[in-house]
mmCIF file of C-alpha atoms in Angstrom:
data_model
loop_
_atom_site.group_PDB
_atom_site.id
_atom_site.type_symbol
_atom_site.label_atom_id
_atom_site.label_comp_id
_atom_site.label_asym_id
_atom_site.label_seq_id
_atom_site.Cartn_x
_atom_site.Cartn_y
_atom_site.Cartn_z
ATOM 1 C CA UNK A 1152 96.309 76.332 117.343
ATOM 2 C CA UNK A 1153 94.868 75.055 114.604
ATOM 3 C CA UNK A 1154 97.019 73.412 112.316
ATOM 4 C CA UNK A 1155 95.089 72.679 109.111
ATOM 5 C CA UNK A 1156 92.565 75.324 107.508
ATOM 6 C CA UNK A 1157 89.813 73.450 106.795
ATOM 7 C CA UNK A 1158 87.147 73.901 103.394
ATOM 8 C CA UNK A 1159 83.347 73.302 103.115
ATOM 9 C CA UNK A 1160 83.881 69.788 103.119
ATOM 10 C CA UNK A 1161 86.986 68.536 105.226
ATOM 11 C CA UNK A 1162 89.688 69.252 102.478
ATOM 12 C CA UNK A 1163 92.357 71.384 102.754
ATOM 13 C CA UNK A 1164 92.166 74.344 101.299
ATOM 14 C CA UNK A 1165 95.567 73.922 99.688
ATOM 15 C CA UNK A 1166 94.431 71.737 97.924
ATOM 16 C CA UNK A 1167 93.129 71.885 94.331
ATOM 17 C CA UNK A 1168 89.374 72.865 94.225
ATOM 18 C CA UNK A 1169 87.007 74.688 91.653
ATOM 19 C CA UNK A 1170 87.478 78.710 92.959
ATOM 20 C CA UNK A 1171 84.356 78.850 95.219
ATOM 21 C CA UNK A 1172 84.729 80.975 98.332
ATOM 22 C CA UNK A 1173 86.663 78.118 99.914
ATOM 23 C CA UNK A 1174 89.412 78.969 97.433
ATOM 24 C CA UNK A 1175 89.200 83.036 98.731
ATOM 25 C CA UNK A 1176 89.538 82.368 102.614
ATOM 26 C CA UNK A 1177 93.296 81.207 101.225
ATOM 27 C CA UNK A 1178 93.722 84.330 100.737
ATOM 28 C CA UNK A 1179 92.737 85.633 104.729
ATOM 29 C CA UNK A 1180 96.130 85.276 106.074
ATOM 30 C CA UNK A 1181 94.079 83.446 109.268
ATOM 31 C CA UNK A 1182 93.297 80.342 110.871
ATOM 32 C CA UNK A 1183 89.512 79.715 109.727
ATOM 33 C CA UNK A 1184 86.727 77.762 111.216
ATOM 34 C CA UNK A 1185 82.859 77.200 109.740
ATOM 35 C CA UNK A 1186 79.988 77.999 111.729
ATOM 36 C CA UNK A 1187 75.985 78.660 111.509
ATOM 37 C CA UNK A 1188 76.404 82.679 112.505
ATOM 38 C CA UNK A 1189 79.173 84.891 113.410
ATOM 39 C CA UNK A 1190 77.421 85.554 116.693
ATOM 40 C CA UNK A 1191 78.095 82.194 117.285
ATOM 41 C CA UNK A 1192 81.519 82.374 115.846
ATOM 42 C CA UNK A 1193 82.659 85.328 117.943
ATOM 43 C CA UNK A 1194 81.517 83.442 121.480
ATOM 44 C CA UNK A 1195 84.096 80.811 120.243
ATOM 45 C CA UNK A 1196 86.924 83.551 119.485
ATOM 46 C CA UNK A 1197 86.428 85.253 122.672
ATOM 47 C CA UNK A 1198 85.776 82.670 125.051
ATOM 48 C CA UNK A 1199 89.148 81.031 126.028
ATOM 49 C CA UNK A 1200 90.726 85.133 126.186
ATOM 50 C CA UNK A 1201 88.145 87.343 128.187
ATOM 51 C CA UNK A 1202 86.834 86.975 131.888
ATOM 52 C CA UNK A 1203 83.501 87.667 133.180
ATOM 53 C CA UNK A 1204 82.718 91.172 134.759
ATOM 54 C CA UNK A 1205 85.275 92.601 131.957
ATOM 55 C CA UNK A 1206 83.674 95.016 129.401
ATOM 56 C CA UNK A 1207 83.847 95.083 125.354
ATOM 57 C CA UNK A 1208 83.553 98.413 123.474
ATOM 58 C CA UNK A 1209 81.422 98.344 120.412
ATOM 59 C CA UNK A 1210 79.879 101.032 117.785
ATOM 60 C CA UNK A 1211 76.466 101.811 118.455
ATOM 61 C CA UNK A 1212 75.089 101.825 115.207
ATOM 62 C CA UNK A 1213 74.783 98.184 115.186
ATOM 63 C CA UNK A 1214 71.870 95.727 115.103
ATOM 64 C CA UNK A 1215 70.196 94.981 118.517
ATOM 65 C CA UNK A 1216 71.689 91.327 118.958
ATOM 66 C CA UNK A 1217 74.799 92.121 118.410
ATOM 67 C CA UNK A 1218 75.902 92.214 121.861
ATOM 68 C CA UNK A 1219 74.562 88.908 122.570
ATOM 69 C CA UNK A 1220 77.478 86.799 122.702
ATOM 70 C CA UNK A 1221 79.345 89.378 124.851
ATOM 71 C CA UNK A 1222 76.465 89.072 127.190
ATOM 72 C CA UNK A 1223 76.968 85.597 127.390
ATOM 73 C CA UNK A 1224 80.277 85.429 128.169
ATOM 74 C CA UNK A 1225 79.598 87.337 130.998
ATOM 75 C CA UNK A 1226 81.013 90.851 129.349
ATOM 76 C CA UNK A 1227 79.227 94.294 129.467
ATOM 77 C CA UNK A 1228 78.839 95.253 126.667
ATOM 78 C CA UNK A 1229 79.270 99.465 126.312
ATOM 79 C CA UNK A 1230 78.613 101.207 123.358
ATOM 80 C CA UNK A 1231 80.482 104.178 121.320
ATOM 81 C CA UNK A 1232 79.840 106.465 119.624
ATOM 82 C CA UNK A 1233 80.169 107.220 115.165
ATOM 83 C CA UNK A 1234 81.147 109.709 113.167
ATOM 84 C CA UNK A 1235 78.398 110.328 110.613
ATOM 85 C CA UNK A 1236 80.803 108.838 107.412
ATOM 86 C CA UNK A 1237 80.519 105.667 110.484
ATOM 87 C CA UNK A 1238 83.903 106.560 111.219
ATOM 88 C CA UNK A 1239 84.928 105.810 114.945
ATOM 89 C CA UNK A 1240 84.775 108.717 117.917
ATOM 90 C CA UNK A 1241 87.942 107.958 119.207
ATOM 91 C CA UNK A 1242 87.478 110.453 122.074
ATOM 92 C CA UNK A 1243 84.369 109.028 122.895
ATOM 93 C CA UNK A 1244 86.271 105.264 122.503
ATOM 94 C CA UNK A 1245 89.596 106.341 124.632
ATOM 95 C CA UNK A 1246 86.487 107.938 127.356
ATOM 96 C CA UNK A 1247 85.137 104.686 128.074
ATOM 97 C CA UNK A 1248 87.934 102.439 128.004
ATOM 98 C CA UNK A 1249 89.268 101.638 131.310
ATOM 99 C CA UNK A 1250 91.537 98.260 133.238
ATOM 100 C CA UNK A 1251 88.510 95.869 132.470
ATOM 101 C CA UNK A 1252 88.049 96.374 129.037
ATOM 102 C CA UNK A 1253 89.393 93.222 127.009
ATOM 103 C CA UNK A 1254 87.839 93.787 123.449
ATOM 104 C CA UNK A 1255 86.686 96.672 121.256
ATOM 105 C CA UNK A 1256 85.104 95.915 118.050
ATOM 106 C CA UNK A 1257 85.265 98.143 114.573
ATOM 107 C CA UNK A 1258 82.796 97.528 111.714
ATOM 108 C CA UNK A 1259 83.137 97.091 107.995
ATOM 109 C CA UNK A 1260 80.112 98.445 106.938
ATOM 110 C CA UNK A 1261 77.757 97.514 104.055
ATOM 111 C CA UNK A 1262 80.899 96.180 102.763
ATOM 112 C CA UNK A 1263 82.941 98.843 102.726
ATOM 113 C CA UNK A 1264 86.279 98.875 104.863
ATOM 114 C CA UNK A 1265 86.169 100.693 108.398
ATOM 115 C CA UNK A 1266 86.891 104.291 107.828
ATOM 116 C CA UNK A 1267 89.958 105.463 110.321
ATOM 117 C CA UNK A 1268 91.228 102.011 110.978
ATOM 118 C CA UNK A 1269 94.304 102.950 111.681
ATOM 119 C CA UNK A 1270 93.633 105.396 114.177
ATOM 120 C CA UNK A 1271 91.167 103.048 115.347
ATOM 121 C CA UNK A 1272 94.090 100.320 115.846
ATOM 122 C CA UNK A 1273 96.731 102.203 117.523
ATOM 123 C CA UNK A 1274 94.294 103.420 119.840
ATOM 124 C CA UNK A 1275 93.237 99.501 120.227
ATOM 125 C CA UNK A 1276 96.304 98.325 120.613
ATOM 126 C CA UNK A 1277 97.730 101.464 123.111
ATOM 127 C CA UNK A 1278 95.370 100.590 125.819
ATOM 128 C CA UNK A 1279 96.600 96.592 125.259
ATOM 129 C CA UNK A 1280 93.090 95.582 123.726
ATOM 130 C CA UNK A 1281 92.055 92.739 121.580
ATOM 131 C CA UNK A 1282 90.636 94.452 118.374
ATOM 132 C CA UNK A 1283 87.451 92.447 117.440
ATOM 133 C CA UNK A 1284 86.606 93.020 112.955
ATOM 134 C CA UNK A 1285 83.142 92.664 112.468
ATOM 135 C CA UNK A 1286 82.634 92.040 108.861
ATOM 136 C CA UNK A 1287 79.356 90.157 108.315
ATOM 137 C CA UNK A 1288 78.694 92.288 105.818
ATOM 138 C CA UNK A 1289 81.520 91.953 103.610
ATOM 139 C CA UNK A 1290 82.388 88.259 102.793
ATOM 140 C CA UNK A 1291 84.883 88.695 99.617
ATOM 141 C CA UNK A 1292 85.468 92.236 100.087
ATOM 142 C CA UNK A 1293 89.433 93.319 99.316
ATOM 143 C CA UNK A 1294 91.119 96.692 100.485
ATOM 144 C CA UNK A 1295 94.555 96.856 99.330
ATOM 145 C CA UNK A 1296 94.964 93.562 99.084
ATOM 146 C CA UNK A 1297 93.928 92.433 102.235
ATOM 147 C CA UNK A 1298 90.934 90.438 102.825
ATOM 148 C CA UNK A 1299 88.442 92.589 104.876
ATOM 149 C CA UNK A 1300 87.301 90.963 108.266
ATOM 150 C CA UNK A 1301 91.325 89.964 109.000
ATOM 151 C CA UNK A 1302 92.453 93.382 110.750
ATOM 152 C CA UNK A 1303 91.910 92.604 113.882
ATOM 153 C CA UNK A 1304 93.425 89.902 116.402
ATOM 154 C CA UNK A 1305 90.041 87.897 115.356
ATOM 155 C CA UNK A 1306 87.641 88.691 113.128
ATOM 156 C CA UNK A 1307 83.904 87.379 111.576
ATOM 157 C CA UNK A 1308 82.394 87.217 108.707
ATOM 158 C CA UNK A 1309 78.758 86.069 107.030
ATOM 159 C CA UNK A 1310 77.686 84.028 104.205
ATOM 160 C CA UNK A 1311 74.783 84.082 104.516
ATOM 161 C CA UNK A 1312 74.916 88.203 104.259
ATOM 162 C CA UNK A 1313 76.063 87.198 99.969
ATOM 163 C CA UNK A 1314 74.559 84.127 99.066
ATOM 164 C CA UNK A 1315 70.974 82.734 99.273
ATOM 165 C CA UNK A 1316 71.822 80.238 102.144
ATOM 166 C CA UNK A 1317 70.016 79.716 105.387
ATOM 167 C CA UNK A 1318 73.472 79.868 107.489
ATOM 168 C CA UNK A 1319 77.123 80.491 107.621
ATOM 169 C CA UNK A 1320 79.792 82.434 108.283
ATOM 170 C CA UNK A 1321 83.679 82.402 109.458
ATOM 171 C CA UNK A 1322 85.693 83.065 112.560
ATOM 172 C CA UNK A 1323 89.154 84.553 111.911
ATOM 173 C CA UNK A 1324 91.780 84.214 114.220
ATOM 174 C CA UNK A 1325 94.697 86.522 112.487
ATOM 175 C CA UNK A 1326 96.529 86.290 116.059
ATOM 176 C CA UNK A 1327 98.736 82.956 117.395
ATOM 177 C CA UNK A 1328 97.215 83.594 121.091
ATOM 178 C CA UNK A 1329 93.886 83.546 119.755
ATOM 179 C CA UNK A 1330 93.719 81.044 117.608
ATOM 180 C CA UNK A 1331 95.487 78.990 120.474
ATOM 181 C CA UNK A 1332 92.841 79.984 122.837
ATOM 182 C CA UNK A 1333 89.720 78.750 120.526
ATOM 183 C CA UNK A 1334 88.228 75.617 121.489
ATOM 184 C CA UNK A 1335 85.631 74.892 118.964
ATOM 185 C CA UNK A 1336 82.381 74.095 120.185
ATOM 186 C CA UNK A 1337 79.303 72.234 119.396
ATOM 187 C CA UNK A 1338 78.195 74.655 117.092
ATOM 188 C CA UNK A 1339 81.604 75.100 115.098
ATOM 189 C CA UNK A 1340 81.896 73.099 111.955
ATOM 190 C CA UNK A 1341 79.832 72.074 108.798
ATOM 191 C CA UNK A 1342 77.000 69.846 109.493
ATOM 192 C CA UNK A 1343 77.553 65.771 107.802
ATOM 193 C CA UNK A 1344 74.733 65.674 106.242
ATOM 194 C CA UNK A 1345 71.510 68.230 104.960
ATOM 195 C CA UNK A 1346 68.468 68.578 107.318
ATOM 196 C CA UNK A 1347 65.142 69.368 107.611
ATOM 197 C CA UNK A 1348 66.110 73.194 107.922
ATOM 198 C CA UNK A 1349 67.427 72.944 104.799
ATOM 199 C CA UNK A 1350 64.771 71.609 103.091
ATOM 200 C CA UNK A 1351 62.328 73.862 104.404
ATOM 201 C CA UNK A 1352 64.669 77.286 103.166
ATOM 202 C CA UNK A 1353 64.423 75.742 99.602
ATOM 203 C CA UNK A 1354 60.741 75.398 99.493
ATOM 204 C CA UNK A 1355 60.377 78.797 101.040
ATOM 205 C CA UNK A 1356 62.542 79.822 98.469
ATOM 206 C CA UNK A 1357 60.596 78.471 95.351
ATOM 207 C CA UNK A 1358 57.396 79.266 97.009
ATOM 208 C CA UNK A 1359 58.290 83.162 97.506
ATOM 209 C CA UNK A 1360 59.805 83.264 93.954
ATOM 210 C CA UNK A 1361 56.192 82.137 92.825
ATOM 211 C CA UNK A 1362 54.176 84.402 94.748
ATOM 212 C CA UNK A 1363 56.482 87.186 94.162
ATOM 213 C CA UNK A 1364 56.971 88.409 90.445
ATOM 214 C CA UNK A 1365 59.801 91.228 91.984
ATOM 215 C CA UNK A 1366 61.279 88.353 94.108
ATOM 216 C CA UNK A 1367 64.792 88.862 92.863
ATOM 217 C CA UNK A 1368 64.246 92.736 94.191
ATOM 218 C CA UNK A 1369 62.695 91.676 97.414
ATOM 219 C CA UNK A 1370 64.827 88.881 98.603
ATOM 220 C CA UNK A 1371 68.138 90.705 97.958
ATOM 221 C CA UNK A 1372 67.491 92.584 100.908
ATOM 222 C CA UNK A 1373 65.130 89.946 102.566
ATOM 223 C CA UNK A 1374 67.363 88.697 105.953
ATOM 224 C CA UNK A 1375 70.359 91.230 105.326
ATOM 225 C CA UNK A 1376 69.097 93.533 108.028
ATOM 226 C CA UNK A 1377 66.734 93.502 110.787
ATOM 227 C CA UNK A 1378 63.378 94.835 110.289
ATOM 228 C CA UNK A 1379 60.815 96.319 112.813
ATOM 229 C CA UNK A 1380 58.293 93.834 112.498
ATOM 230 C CA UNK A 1381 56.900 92.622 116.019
ATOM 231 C CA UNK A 1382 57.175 89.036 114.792
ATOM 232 C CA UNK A 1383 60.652 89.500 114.604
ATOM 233 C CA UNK A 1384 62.180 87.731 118.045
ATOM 234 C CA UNK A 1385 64.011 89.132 120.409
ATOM 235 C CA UNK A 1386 67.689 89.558 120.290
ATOM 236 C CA UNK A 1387 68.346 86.656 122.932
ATOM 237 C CA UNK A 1388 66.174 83.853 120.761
ATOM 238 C CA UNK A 1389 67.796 85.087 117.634
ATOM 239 C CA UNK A 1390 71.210 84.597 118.894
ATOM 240 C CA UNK A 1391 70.610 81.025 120.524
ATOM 241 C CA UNK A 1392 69.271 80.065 117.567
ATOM 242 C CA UNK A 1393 72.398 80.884 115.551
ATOM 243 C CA UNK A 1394 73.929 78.711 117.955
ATOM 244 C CA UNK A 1395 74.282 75.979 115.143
ATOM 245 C CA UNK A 1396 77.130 74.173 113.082
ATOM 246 C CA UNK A 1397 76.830 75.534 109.104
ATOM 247 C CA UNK A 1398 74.342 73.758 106.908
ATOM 248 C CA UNK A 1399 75.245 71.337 104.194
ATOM 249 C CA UNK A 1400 73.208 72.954 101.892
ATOM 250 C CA UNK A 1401 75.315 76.377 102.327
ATOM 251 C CA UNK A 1402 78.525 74.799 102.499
ATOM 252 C CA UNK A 1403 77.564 73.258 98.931
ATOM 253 C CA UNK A 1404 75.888 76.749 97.507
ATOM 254 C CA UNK A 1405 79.338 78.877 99.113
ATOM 255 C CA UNK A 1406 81.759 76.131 97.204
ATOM 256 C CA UNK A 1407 80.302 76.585 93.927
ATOM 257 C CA UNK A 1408 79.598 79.861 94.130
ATOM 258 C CA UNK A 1409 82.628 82.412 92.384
ATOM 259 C CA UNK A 1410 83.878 85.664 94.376
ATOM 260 C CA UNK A 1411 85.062 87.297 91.213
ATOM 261 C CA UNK A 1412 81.486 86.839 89.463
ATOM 262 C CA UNK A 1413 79.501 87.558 92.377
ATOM 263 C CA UNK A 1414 81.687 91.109 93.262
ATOM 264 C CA UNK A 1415 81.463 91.916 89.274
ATOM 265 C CA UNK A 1416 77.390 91.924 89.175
ATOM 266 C CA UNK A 1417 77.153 93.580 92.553
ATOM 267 C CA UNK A 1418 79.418 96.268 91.444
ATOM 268 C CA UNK A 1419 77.580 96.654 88.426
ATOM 269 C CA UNK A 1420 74.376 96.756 90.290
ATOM 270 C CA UNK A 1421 75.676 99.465 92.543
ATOM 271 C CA UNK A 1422 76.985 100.962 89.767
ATOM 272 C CA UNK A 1423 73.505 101.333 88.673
ATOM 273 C CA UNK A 1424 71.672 103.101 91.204
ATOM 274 C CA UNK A 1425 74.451 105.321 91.458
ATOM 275 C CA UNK A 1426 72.974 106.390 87.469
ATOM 276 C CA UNK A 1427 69.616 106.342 89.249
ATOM 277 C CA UNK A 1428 70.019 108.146 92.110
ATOM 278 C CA UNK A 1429 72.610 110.968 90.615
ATOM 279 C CA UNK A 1430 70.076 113.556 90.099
ATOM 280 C CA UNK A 1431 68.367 113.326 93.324
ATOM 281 C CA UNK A 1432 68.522 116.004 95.443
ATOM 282 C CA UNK A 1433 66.598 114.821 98.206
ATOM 283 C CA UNK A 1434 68.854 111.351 98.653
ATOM 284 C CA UNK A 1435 72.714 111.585 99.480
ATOM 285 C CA UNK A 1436 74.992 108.210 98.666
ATOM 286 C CA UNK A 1437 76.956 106.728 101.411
ATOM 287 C CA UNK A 1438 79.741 106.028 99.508
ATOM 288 C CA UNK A 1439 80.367 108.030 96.177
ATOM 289 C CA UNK A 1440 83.166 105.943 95.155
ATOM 290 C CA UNK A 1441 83.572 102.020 94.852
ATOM 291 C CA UNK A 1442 87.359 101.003 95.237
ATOM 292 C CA UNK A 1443 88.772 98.462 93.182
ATOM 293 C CA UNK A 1444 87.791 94.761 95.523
ATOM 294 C CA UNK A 1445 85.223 96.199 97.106
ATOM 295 C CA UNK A 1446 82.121 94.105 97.321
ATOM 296 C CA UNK A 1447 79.225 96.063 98.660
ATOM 297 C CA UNK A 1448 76.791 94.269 100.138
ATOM 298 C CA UNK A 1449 73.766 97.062 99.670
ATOM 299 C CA UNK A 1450 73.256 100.410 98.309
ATOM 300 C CA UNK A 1451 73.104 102.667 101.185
ATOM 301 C CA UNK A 1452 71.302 106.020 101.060
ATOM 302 C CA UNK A 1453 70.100 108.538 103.577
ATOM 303 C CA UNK A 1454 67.002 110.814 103.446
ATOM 304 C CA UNK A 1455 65.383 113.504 105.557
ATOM 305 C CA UNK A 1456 61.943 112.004 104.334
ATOM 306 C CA UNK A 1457 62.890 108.185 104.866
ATOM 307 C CA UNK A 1458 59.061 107.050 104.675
ATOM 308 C CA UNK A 1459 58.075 108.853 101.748
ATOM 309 C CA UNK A 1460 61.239 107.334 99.825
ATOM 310 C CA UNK A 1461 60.198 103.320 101.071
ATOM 311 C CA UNK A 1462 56.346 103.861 99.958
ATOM 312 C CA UNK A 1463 58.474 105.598 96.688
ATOM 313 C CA UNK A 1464 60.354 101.874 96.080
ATOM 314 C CA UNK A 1465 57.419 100.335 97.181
ATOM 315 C CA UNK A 1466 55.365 101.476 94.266
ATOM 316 C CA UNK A 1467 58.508 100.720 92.145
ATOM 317 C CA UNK A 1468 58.508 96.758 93.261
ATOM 318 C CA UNK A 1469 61.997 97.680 95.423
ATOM 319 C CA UNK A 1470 60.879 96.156 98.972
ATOM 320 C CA UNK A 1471 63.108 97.416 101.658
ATOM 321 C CA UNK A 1472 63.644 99.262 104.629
ATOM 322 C CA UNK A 1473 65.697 101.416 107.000
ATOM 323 C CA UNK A 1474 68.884 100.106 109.274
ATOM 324 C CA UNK A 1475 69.026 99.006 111.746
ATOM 325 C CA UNK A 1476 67.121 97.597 114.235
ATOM 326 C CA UNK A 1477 68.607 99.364 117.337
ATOM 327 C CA UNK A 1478 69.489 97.764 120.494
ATOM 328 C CA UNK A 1479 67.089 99.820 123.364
ATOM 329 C CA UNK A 1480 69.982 101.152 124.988
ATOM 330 C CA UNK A 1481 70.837 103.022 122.096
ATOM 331 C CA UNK A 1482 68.064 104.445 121.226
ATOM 332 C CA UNK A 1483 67.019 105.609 124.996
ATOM 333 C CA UNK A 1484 70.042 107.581 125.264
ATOM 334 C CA UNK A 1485 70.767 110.895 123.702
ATOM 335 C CA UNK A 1486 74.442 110.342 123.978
ATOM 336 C CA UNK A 1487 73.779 108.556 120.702
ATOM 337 C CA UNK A 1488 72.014 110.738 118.594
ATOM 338 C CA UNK A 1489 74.226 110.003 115.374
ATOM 339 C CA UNK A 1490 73.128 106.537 115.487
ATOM 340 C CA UNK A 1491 69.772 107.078 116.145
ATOM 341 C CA UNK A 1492 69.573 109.694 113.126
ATOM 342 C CA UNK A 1493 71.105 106.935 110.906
ATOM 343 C CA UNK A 1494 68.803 103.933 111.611
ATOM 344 C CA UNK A 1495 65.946 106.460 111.114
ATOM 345 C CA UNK A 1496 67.367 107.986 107.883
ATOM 346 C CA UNK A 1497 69.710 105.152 105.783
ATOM 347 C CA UNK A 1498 67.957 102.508 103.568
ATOM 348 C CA UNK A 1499 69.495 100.012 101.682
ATOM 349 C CA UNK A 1500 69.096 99.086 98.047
ATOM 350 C CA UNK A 1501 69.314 95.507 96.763
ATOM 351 C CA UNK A 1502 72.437 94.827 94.704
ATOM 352 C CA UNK A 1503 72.095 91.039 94.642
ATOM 353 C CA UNK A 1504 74.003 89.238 92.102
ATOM 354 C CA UNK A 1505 70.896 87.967 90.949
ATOM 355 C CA UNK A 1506 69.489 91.594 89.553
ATOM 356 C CA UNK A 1507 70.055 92.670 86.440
ATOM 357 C CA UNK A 1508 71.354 96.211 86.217
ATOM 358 C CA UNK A 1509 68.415 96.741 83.668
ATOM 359 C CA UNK A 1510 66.280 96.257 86.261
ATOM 360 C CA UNK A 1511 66.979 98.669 88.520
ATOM 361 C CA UNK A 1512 66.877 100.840 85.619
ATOM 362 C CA UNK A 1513 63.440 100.343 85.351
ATOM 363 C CA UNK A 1514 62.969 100.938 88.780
ATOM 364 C CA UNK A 1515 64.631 104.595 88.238
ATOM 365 C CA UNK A 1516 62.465 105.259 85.101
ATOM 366 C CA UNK A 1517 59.340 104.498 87.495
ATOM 367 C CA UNK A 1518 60.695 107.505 90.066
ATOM 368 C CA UNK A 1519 58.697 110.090 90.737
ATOM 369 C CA UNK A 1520 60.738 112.831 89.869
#
């Protein structure tokens, strides 16, 4: 087990530090360790607990590489079905569960917590399951008090997903036998010292903010989710290449970076195309309400016109796009046709910390009506 919870840079977190998000993971009642992507991070947490030729259960409305690290652990990966509020189907969960099944994942989406969890967990824990909490998308994101992403018996989370770094995220290990089990590999950890990578992320960064007078609209959304683009590699390259310790430079940008600021202007930003988007008839919110320590890492919508919407925010300056990227099993099976409809249909909005709520504004008094 691990016996000290590390920070960014080797120190305890108990110890006195400025309140960067090293300072909130004291809150995750969890053993943590650092590394380059939570695909990576979940290999580690499952590795020492699950046996090839077992099975994982996870939603289906999920991006294509998410069942990577299952894969390579030797685990087949089935899918379930969602509700359309992204709720579980617990029918359709308790249907394909079976003897071999070791791990069944839920989903804080768009940081928002899972709807049903509890259902979800008693089900989970009935058929004598370890209960996997995906929450890449909600880094510093607090239901009731309890840090989202520590619900399960191990859990993940993303940096990268709320800051402008080019890596990181957390493995939680909420459960003794887990965190017993982990033995971190050579891609757990914070890297000694910055690299080439690193370099090359800030220069890409300057450069885009250069060439791009919208850039803080566009690269709030740039990364979060993964496009269609054929350039974009396939699920197996992107998840070896997460295979990495996290960078210096992100471990630096995540310590100085404050949880209460950053929630506060993404609320606000939400907040504001909630006043843009009230009077549209042709787009329905995901979430109408935004409970207190929530903090959302997009503004979902859904559509039945999805294209003429993007070419809508395109005109605006708003680049982004549907999600997600479907795995192909997914989207060649019927069985699935809530998920489908979703990735075709829901678009997220930038609420980066780094947009001012008067801009999206100006983005809604640019709509056509």
């Amino acid at each position: 087990m691990i016996s000290e919870r590390p920070s960014l840079f080797g120190r305890s977190l108990s110890a006195p530090q400025s309140a960067g998000i090293g300072s909130f993971l004291e809150r995750a009642p969890a053993d943590v360790t650092f590394y380059g992507s939570g695909k990576a991070a979940l290999y580690d947490g499952l590795s020492g607990l699950v046996e090839p030729g077992e099975n994982v259960l996870i939603p289906a409305y999920l991006p294509d590489a998410v069942g990577e690290p299952f894969r390579d652990l030797g685990l087949e990966v089935r899918h379930y079905r969602l509700q359309t509020n992204l709720a579980p189907d617990l029918a359709d969960i308790e249907r394909r569960l079976d003897d071999e099944t070791c791990a069944v994942m839920s989903v804080n989406y768009f940081g928002f917590p899972q709807p049903g969890l509890d259902e979800f967990t008693t089900l989970v824990d009935e058929y004598d399951c370890y209960h996997v909490d995906d929450n890449a998308h909600a880094p510093i994101s607090v239901d009731n008090g309890t840090v989202l992403g520590t619900r399960g018996h191990l859990g993940i989370t993303s940096f990268w997903k709320l800051l402008p770094v080019p890596n990181g995220a957390v493995l939680y290990c909420t459960d003794d036998t887990v965190a017993e089990a982990v033995t971190p590999s050579s891609f757990a950890g914070v890297r000694d010292q910055l690299g080439v990578a690193d370099c090359s992320f800030v220069l890409k960064s300057i450069v885009t903010d250069l060439l791009d007078t919208n850039a803080l609209l566009r690269q709030s959304v740039d990364g979060l989710v993964s496009g269609a683009a054929p350039s974009v590699p396939e699920p197996g390259m992107r998840y070896e290449a997460g295979k990495t310790p996290m960078s210096k430079l992100s471990a630096y940008i995540a310590e100085d970076a404050d949880p209460a600021t950053i929630r506060a202007a993404r609320r606000d930003n939400y907040l504001a195309w909630q006043r843009v988007l009230e009077s549209r008839e042709d787009i329905e919110v995901l979430y109408e309400s935004l409970p207190e320590g929530i903090c959302p890492q997009v503004f979902p919508v859904r559509t039945s016109a999805p294209q003429r919407l993007l070419a809508e925010l395109e005109r605006c300056g708003v680049g982004t796009h549907t999600w997600p990227r479907l795995s192909a099993t997914v989207r060649e099976n019927a069985e699935y046709e809530v998920a489908t409809q979703l990735s075709r249909e829901l678009i997220v909005l930038p609420v980066h910390q780094h947009i001012e709520p008067s801009s999206i504004e100006a983005v809604g008094d640019r709509f056509r009506w």
